[in-house]
XYZ file of C-alpha atoms in Angstrom:
588
model
C -48.311 -9.044 20.073
C -50.063 -11.778 22.003
C -51.237 -15.443 22.008
C -53.274 -17.793 24.066
C -51.785 -20.500 26.297
C -49.754 -22.786 24.054
C -50.526 -20.679 21.037
C -48.663 -19.431 18.006
C -48.125 -15.851 16.873
C -47.616 -15.280 13.151
C -46.192 -11.907 12.188
C -46.823 -10.452 8.762
C -44.006 -9.188 6.581
C -42.712 -5.761 7.422
C -42.939 -6.181 11.187
C -40.967 -3.419 12.920
C -40.311 -3.605 16.650
C -38.249 -1.316 18.863
C -37.933 -2.178 22.544
C -36.376 0.400 24.868
C -35.709 0.172 28.586
C -34.265 2.702 31.008
C -33.885 0.465 34.080
C -33.768 -3.181 32.959
C -33.411 -5.618 30.104
C -35.069 -4.780 26.798
C -36.714 -7.431 24.582
C -37.984 -6.965 21.034
C -39.395 -10.524 20.886
C -39.543 -12.756 23.968
C -41.046 -16.258 23.747
C -41.324 -18.379 26.934
C -43.611 -20.230 29.338
C -46.169 -19.143 30.517
C -48.414 -16.231 29.273
C -48.914 -15.472 25.565
C -45.618 -14.275 24.110
C -44.453 -13.800 27.659
C -46.929 -16.227 29.255
C -47.735 -19.342 27.209
C -46.848 -23.034 27.126
C -44.414 -23.849 24.291
C -45.149 -20.481 22.728
C -44.129 -20.057 19.115
C -43.466 -16.905 17.094
C -43.319 -17.180 13.316
C -41.686 -14.282 11.497
C -41.728 -13.320 7.825
C -39.067 -10.640 7.739
C -38.840 -7.280 9.453
C -36.848 -5.259 11.962
C -36.348 -6.186 15.612
C -34.285 -3.780 17.718
C -33.702 -3.465 21.450
C -31.918 -0.853 23.559
C -31.290 -0.558 27.298
C -30.010 2.593 28.971
C -28.834 0.567 31.979
C -25.255 -0.571 31.196
C -25.617 -3.484 33.627
C -28.614 -4.855 31.696
C -28.967 -6.407 28.251
C -30.925 -5.683 25.094
C -32.288 -8.655 23.131
C -33.680 -8.643 19.626
C -34.703 -12.320 19.977
C -35.064 -14.206 23.276
C -36.528 -17.659 23.890
C -36.712 -19.620 27.121
C -38.348 -22.599 28.711
C -39.967 -24.078 25.610
C -40.306 -20.903 23.578
C -39.626 -21.019 19.839
C -38.943 -18.372 17.204
C -39.049 -19.394 13.557
C -37.896 -16.820 11.069
C -39.096 -17.893 7.655
C -37.140 -16.900 4.576
C -37.060 -13.106 4.504
C -35.058 -9.942 4.908
C -34.334 -9.177 8.560
C -32.639 -6.458 10.571
C -31.758 -7.640 14.071
C -30.079 -5.303 16.540
C -29.434 -6.753 19.977
C -28.462 -10.014 21.600
C -29.967 -13.312 20.469
C -30.415 -15.931 23.195
C -31.998 -19.366 23.705
C -32.251 -21.047 27.136
C -33.888 -24.346 28.089
C -36.012 -24.723 31.220
C -38.480 -26.941 33.076
C -41.121 -26.706 30.352
C -38.831 -27.764 27.530
C -36.054 -26.773 25.190
C -36.021 -23.479 23.344
C -34.828 -22.746 19.850
C -34.420 -19.968 17.304
C -34.401 -20.943 13.631
C -33.790 -18.080 11.168
C -33.493 -18.046 7.359
C -31.973 -14.782 6.150
C -32.398 -13.467 2.611
C -29.977 -11.013 0.899
C -29.765 -7.616 2.550
C -30.288 -8.926 6.074
C -28.120 -7.616 8.912
C -27.501 -8.891 12.429
C -25.732 -6.819 15.063
C -25.026 -8.456 18.399
C -23.986 -11.779 19.838
C -25.793 -15.110 19.978
C -25.794 -17.512 22.906
C -27.572 -20.792 23.641
C -27.513 -23.085 26.665
C -27.362 -26.889 26.679
C -30.499 -28.376 25.186
C -31.413 -25.226 23.266
C -30.558 -24.277 19.706
C -29.831 -21.266 17.538
C -29.732 -21.949 13.803
C -28.914 -19.453 11.045
C -29.215 -20.030 7.303
C -27.523 -16.994 5.758
C -27.743 -15.707 2.208
C -26.301 -12.289 1.382
C -26.305 -11.490 5.099
C -23.957 -9.495 7.338
C -23.537 -10.489 10.980
C -21.603 -8.055 13.181
C -20.513 -9.938 16.304
C -19.911 -7.730 19.332
C -18.883 -10.299 21.984
C -18.484 -14.029 22.615
C -21.023 -16.011 20.599
C -21.981 -19.618 20.048
C -24.390 -21.106 17.532
C -25.604 -24.638 16.815
C -25.988 -24.637 13.066
C -24.587 -22.032 10.708
C -25.216 -22.483 6.984
C -23.897 -20.293 4.186
C -26.266 -20.677 1.236
C -24.267 -18.430 -1.091
C -20.865 -16.724 -1.375
C -22.063 -13.291 -0.240
C -22.445 -13.569 3.521
C -19.944 -12.097 5.941
C -19.355 -12.279 9.688
C -17.484 -9.294 11.127
C -15.886 -9.279 14.566
C -16.532 -5.694 15.704
C -16.667 -5.580 19.514
C -14.541 -3.381 21.722
C -12.502 -6.431 22.730
C -11.261 -9.443 20.817
C -13.750 -12.292 21.004
C -14.586 -15.851 19.902
C -17.292 -17.423 17.753
C -17.981 -21.112 18.466
C -19.881 -23.070 15.803
C -21.192 -26.576 16.486
C -22.019 -27.342 12.838
C -20.764 -25.291 9.885
C -22.123 -26.113 6.415
C -22.282 -24.519 2.991
C -19.552 -22.636 1.182
C -18.174 -19.147 0.704
C -18.661 -17.663 4.153
C -16.334 -14.772 4.974
C -15.080 -14.348 8.543
C -13.382 -10.994 9.165
C -11.164 -11.251 12.230
C -8.886 -8.779 13.991
C -5.483 -9.580 15.380
C -2.543 -8.181 17.270
C 0.134 -10.704 16.389
C 2.749 -8.823 18.400
C 0.606 -9.078 21.551
C -0.515 -12.670 20.873
C -4.171 -11.656 20.947
C -7.041 -11.556 18.497
C -10.468 -12.823 17.474
C -10.909 -16.585 17.199
C -13.102 -19.071 15.363
C -13.811 -22.497 16.903
C -15.569 -25.160 14.824
C -16.682 -28.545 16.151
C -18.078 -30.063 12.945
C -17.260 -28.222 9.760
C -17.378 -28.591 5.999
C -16.998 -26.506 2.863
C -14.574 -23.855 1.675
C -14.660 -20.481 3.394
C -12.689 -17.242 3.649
C -10.688 -15.490 6.358
C -10.125 -11.754 6.304
C -7.592 -10.687 8.930
C -6.637 -7.138 9.859
C -3.663 -6.824 12.196
C -3.104 -3.978 14.651
C 0.221 -3.040 13.039
C 2.163 -3.225 16.317
C 5.720 -4.271 15.462
C 6.407 -7.980 15.819
C 9.637 -8.746 17.643
C 10.589 -12.073 16.071
C 8.384 -12.567 13.010
C 10.267 -15.653 11.841
C 9.401 -17.526 15.063
C 5.659 -16.861 15.307
C 2.703 -19.096 14.438
C -0.425 -17.085 15.250
C -3.624 -19.232 15.490
C -6.929 -18.070 13.994
C -9.155 -21.153 13.733
C -9.535 -24.518 15.429
C -11.508 -27.080 13.417
C -12.094 -30.235 15.481
C -13.396 -32.138 12.459
C -10.533 -31.076 10.197
C -12.900 -30.893 7.214
C -13.142 -27.133 6.678
C -10.936 -25.295 4.215
C -10.029 -21.600 4.430
C -8.449 -19.099 2.061
C -7.002 -15.710 2.978
C -8.867 -12.696 1.569
C -9.324 -8.985 1.939
C -12.214 -7.872 4.126
C -14.282 -7.585 0.937
C -13.654 -11.242 0.065
C -11.031 -10.700 -2.647
C -8.363 -13.395 -2.531
C -4.886 -12.356 -1.345
C -1.702 -14.241 -0.579
C -0.750 -12.579 2.709
C -1.624 -9.842 5.206
C 0.404 -6.988 6.650
C 2.010 -7.854 9.977
C 4.182 -4.894 10.926
C 7.254 -4.847 8.699
C 6.703 -8.247 7.099
C 3.926 -10.220 5.438
C 2.166 -13.124 7.137
C 0.733 -16.107 5.260
C -2.069 -18.535 6.079
C -1.034 -22.110 6.947
C -2.616 -25.111 8.645
C -1.321 -27.976 10.758
C -2.755 -31.117 12.331
C -2.721 -31.162 16.110
C -4.233 -34.008 18.169
C -6.715 -34.815 15.409
C -7.753 -31.188 14.963
C -6.754 -28.766 12.240
C -5.314 -25.426 13.308
C -5.268 -22.542 10.822
C -2.597 -19.985 11.655
C -0.549 -17.066 10.323
C 3.196 -17.268 9.814
C 5.769 -15.010 8.201
C 7.168 -18.065 6.453
C 5.878 -18.332 2.915
C 4.586 -21.756 1.956
C 7.329 -23.482 -0.035
C 7.007 -26.986 -1.449
C 9.667 -29.322 -0.006
C 12.624 -30.304 -2.121
C 11.697 -33.746 -3.535
C 15.358 -34.813 -3.349
C 15.651 -33.826 0.324
C 12.199 -33.225 1.862
C 13.564 -33.280 5.436
C 16.937 -31.523 5.380
C 19.087 -31.615 8.504
C 19.941 -27.921 8.198
C 16.942 -26.319 6.481
C 17.341 -22.940 4.848
C 16.013 -20.163 7.116
C 12.710 -18.721 5.876
C 12.897 -15.675 3.642
C 10.670 -12.932 5.026
C 8.769 -10.737 2.589
C 8.210 -7.079 3.399
C 4.775 -5.466 3.438
C 3.682 -2.933 0.789
C 3.998 -0.159 3.401
C 7.602 -1.127 4.113
C 8.406 -1.175 0.407
C 6.781 2.224 -0.092
C 8.864 3.819 2.676
C 12.077 2.384 1.238
C 11.148 3.415 -2.301
C 10.160 6.975 -1.459
C 13.324 7.350 0.618
C 15.363 6.960 -2.569
C 13.216 9.108 -4.873
C 14.589 12.596 -3.969
C 18.177 11.752 -4.882
C 17.005 10.341 -8.227
C 14.935 13.465 -8.883
C 17.939 15.707 -8.188
C 20.148 13.565 -10.411
C 17.700 13.953 -13.283
C 17.875 17.739 -12.899
C 21.683 17.787 -12.733
C 22.459 16.267 -16.109
C 25.455 17.177 -18.232
C 25.933 20.672 -19.709
C 24.699 20.000 -23.243
C 21.587 18.243 -21.937
C 20.834 21.138 -19.612
C 21.574 24.112 -21.843
C 22.058 23.099 -25.443
C 24.987 24.093 -27.665
C 28.219 24.752 -25.806
C 29.287 27.240 -28.470
C 26.062 29.217 -28.140
C 26.424 29.367 -24.359
C 29.959 30.722 -24.614
C 29.101 33.675 -26.795
C 26.990 35.999 -24.661
C 24.770 36.425 -21.629
C 21.148 35.391 -21.809
C 18.051 33.896 -20.268
C 16.756 30.414 -20.818
C 14.075 27.961 -19.829
C 13.485 24.279 -20.289
C 10.978 21.512 -19.663
C 12.315 18.234 -18.289
C 10.712 14.823 -18.142
C 11.767 11.417 -16.910
C 10.208 7.976 -16.816
C 12.275 5.428 -14.905
C 11.552 1.910 -13.658
C 13.548 1.181 -10.505
C 14.078 -2.300 -9.109
C 16.509 -2.708 -6.239
C 15.410 -4.994 -3.421
C 12.271 -3.617 -1.742
C 12.674 -0.359 -3.736
C 10.534 -1.340 -6.696
C 8.694 1.556 -8.300
C 8.159 3.678 -11.392
C 9.286 7.308 -11.228
C 7.411 9.738 -13.485
C 8.908 13.242 -13.307
C 8.017 16.514 -15.004
C 9.612 19.885 -14.325
C 10.194 23.464 -15.369
C 13.482 25.323 -15.008
C 14.466 28.905 -15.780
C 17.799 30.644 -15.558
C 19.810 33.727 -16.424
C 23.537 34.296 -16.813
C 26.203 36.768 -17.789
C 29.564 36.383 -19.547
C 32.922 37.678 -18.370
C 35.666 37.855 -21.006
C 39.068 36.720 -19.728
C 42.546 36.353 -21.259
C 42.239 32.663 -22.118
C 38.497 32.403 -22.672
C 35.156 33.424 -21.199
C 33.426 32.736 -17.879
C 29.668 32.239 -17.792
C 28.065 32.784 -14.354
C 24.371 32.305 -13.691
C 21.547 31.214 -11.457
C 18.502 29.013 -11.931
C 15.229 28.017 -10.288
C 13.362 24.780 -10.764
C 10.039 23.203 -9.898
C 9.273 19.566 -10.634
C 6.472 17.222 -9.716
C 6.906 13.475 -9.612
C 4.734 10.400 -9.203
C 6.244 7.400 -7.454
C 4.133 4.441 -8.546
C 4.726 1.607 -6.113
C 4.928 -1.830 -7.641
C 2.638 -3.330 -4.972
C -0.022 -0.641 -5.003
C -0.322 3.047 -4.222
C 1.088 6.195 -5.753
C 3.202 8.676 -3.811
C 4.062 12.204 -4.903
C 7.108 14.422 -4.580
C 7.113 18.164 -5.238
C 10.632 19.548 -5.635
C 11.631 23.216 -5.445
C 15.224 24.164 -6.146
C 17.618 27.068 -6.518
C 21.052 26.789 -8.026
C 24.193 28.531 -9.187
C 26.362 27.534 -12.100
C 29.609 28.670 -13.664
C 31.212 27.521 -16.903
C 34.671 28.460 -18.131
C 35.121 28.188 -21.891
C 38.777 28.051 -22.917
C 39.732 29.455 -26.294
C 41.307 26.114 -27.251
C 37.958 24.247 -26.988
C 38.123 22.894 -23.439
C 35.481 23.796 -20.871
C 34.918 23.379 -17.125
C 31.404 23.450 -15.705
C 30.261 23.540 -12.067
C 26.750 23.431 -10.563
C 25.642 23.949 -6.955
C 21.975 23.229 -6.100
C 19.621 23.255 -3.143
C 16.334 21.314 -3.284
C 13.334 21.256 -0.984
C 11.102 18.168 -1.237
C 7.475 17.836 -0.153
C 6.744 14.114 -0.019
C 3.300 12.510 0.075
C 3.570 8.783 0.757
C 0.528 6.787 -0.323
C 0.755 3.002 -0.199
C -1.929 0.353 -0.325
C -1.959 -2.420 2.266
C -2.736 -6.041 1.458
C -6.281 -5.354 2.699
C -6.610 -2.488 0.229
C -6.405 0.307 2.820
C -4.540 3.507 1.965
C -1.493 4.051 4.186
C -0.160 7.605 4.222
C 2.500 9.943 5.560
C 3.424 13.502 4.562
C 6.880 14.872 5.265
C 9.534 17.234 3.906
C 13.247 16.930 3.200
C 16.004 19.011 1.691
C 18.983 18.130 -0.438
C 22.218 19.570 -1.753
C 23.944 18.777 -4.998
C 27.309 19.570 -6.569
C 28.591 18.579 -9.991
C 31.841 19.207 -11.857
C 32.216 18.559 -15.561
C 35.126 18.861 -17.973
C 34.935 18.451 -21.723
C 36.284 19.412 -25.098
C 34.567 20.835 -28.161
C 36.457 19.227 -31.048
C 35.886 20.468 -34.592
C 36.355 17.558 -37.033
C 35.874 19.603 -40.208
C 33.007 19.549 -42.708
C 30.792 20.897 -39.920
C 31.238 17.660 -37.965
C 32.084 17.827 -34.294
C 32.495 15.607 -31.252
C 32.321 16.604 -27.580
C 33.823 14.098 -25.116
C 33.204 14.878 -21.442
C 33.698 13.574 -17.937
C 31.466 14.436 -14.997
C 31.469 13.879 -11.223
C 28.330 14.531 -9.128
C 27.523 14.376 -5.425
C 24.016 14.581 -3.935
C 22.936 14.405 -0.291
C 19.336 14.329 1.009
C 18.843 14.755 4.757
C 17.648 12.067 7.161
C 14.058 12.042 8.403
C 11.887 10.324 11.023
C 8.355 9.625 9.815
C 5.196 7.918 11.067
C 2.608 6.318 8.805
C -1.147 6.310 9.300
C -1.063 2.579 10.135
C 1.305 3.220 13.055
C 4.480 2.177 11.271
C 7.528 4.298 12.091
C 10.627 4.741 9.969
C 13.982 6.425 10.210
C 15.178 7.401 6.753
C 18.916 7.850 6.912
C 20.747 10.423 4.849
C 20.572 9.304 1.228
C 23.709 10.159 -0.723
C 24.836 9.662 -4.292
C 28.303 9.898 -5.817
C 28.433 9.240 -9.548
C 30.932 9.503 -12.339
C 29.994 9.769 -15.997
C 32.053 9.517 -19.162
C 30.498 10.169 -22.533
C 30.484 12.019 -25.800
C 28.160 13.733 -28.242
C 28.738 13.489 -31.993
C 26.935 15.764 -34.430
C 26.878 17.906 -37.516
C 25.941 21.546 -38.154
C 23.600 22.253 -41.058
C 23.436 25.833 -42.352
C 19.873 26.502 -43.462
C 18.059 29.519 -44.865
C 17.790 32.775 -42.946
C 21.036 32.052 -41.066
C 19.445 29.150 -39.214
C 21.892 26.515 -38.000
C 20.441 23.100 -37.163
C 22.742 20.737 -35.253
C 21.493 17.173 -34.643
C 23.650 14.774 -32.652
C 23.841 11.380 -31.011
C 25.076 10.749 -27.499
C 26.581 7.809 -25.589
C 27.660 7.718 -21.934
C 28.621 5.363 -19.121
C 27.591 6.180 -15.546
C 28.784 4.602 -12.297
C 27.247 4.990 -8.820
C 29.697 4.488 -5.944
C 27.514 4.646 -2.809
C 25.853 1.402 -1.739
C 24.706 1.892 1.864
C 21.799 4.332 2.124
C 19.870 3.013 5.134
C 16.241 2.885 6.237
C 15.130 1.522 9.636
C 11.534 0.364 10.087
C 9.836 0.415 13.510
C 13.170 0.990 15.218
C 14.066 -2.640 14.625
C 14.509 -3.756 11.012
C 17.267 -2.265 8.839
C 17.190 -2.049 5.051
C 19.676 -0.674 2.538
C 19.028 1.189 -0.697
C 21.933 0.098 -2.860
C 21.965 1.833 -6.238
C 25.646 1.225 -6.840
C 26.772 -0.104 -10.174
C 26.836 0.874 -13.815
C 24.336 1.960 -16.379
C 24.637 3.111 -19.955
C 22.992 6.029 -21.656
C 22.214 6.531 -25.349
C 20.354 9.442 -26.852
C 19.681 11.880 -29.648
C 19.417 15.654 -29.508
C 19.480 18.876 -31.452
C 20.361 22.527 -31.206
C 18.684 25.008 -33.541
C 20.023 28.558 -33.786
C 16.975 30.343 -35.174
C 18.460 33.828 -35.000
C 21.652 35.294 -33.626
C 19.950 35.801 -30.285
C 17.497 32.886 -30.207
C 18.064 29.137 -30.115
C 16.119 25.974 -29.320
C 17.539 22.757 -27.912
C 16.397 19.306 -26.900
C 17.595 15.818 -26.071
C 16.053 12.406 -25.376
C 18.045 9.669 -23.611
C 17.457 6.015 -22.916
C 19.130 4.494 -19.832
C 19.526 0.950 -18.577
C 21.706 -0.638 -15.936
C 22.160 -2.281 -12.572
C 19.077 -0.938 -10.786
C 17.271 0.635 -13.764
C 14.906 -1.633 -15.663
C 14.014 1.016 -18.209
C 14.392 4.787 -18.344
C 13.685 7.612 -20.772
C 14.797 11.203 -20.120
C 13.682 14.174 -22.178
C 14.644 17.832 -22.169
C 13.430 20.695 -24.390
C 14.400 24.331 -23.970
C 14.828 27.786 -25.391
C 17.609 30.363 -24.915
C 17.651 34.056 -25.661
C 21.035 35.826 -25.781
C 21.374 39.520 -25.080
């Protein structure tokens, strides 16, 4: 490209320039005094879209996509541009220099901008992405739509200084390390309009989150408004800051407005006492990742408990089980909504279990001894986004003594291996993950009575005591969060009864429907989780819940029977729960 002294160069649309240098600075477009584009008085370059890129192999030198000096001007008319390299404007003896660009949708800028006193850089952005790599300043920045974004992407945290900000809907994506009191910064001298801040924190644990006010923006004019968003511009209420959430606030300071992050959620003052002498300490809200760790820590014990239900639920008719040895299999399902502090999730469990047993005839009754194997797969749907998975593999032994007078004693011993896949979603929409394994042991003892009421009616009251223990585990998440999951234990008692009637049908089939009611109490209230070796949380599932259900046992032949039961549960930590169990037994 070239021009006469004091001339103007007009570039057609589709201009593509690549400047490369191995030993010095590289310039895609350079307007200055004197000499044409590099040697003319008040030289002017008029652009109509295109690509301007510059690269220098010398790390001590710079690469400029646009450079004006000493009276040079670059005017980028409305068009689609791709700029890769620094943008600079410097005044000199022959006059001021300026760059004035109007970007249409699809334009991208990668690099920093810098102007000296007396010079100007002006951007009018529409549907444009600007990736800032180091400190930048700009005279006039206008957002002409809601689709432009400025990303801070350099190797180090940096600052963008804007003399005049106009328009609406601009998105500034900043990075922060709240724990280290460092991050990208936005400084506005004269501002207006409503804009967006996307902030992504490093995840380093914050020592005293309730005492921190982390600044993001200084607005000297105090006229600019900001809202917190994801990096894609979607509105959010808070961002992840280690264990706890941080919210966007603003304050007036010496006539300026400072926008900052704080773990204190914005709460309207009490109109009856807006300035209390002893204000209530702020309530900190945990991040989705924290909640997911706490929730998944409790899931294995709940999964084991669902597998270790009472005898009739597990194996059908007590009378049929007492008669002879056999093999059996069942399908189990559970849908439970858990809400206990940060542990807020839906557990969806499906499983298969098979077993075999033999009968020993004794003086006062019969002893059934057997073994079983189980595989179940569960989804843990986190209330605040993400879905974790748990695969459970178990082996167990059981023994049931059936007394001739109708009483029975039942014992179960189980071992479970859990493969856990934690998948949470951060406030910015990123997937946070961790895969780890655990094992658990379970023991249950049950006593009951099979009471014949006459007219084929019967009732079976029972009492049951269960203990479950899942081992502790240290885990690390993909976002850097660390957690120590303490041993999670469960000790429950259950009292209940089943009431039903036997119907003798054709071909010696006996169909026995029944209803069931039970009360369950959890004793343990201190299962602990520690996040980032600093913050302690407790999974407390203690308390009562009730159980109501319907079931059936169908003796199809002397050696073949079907059974099933569906229960509804509700209680202290259970919002809503449905358990189902369907099986088949073949007696030898």
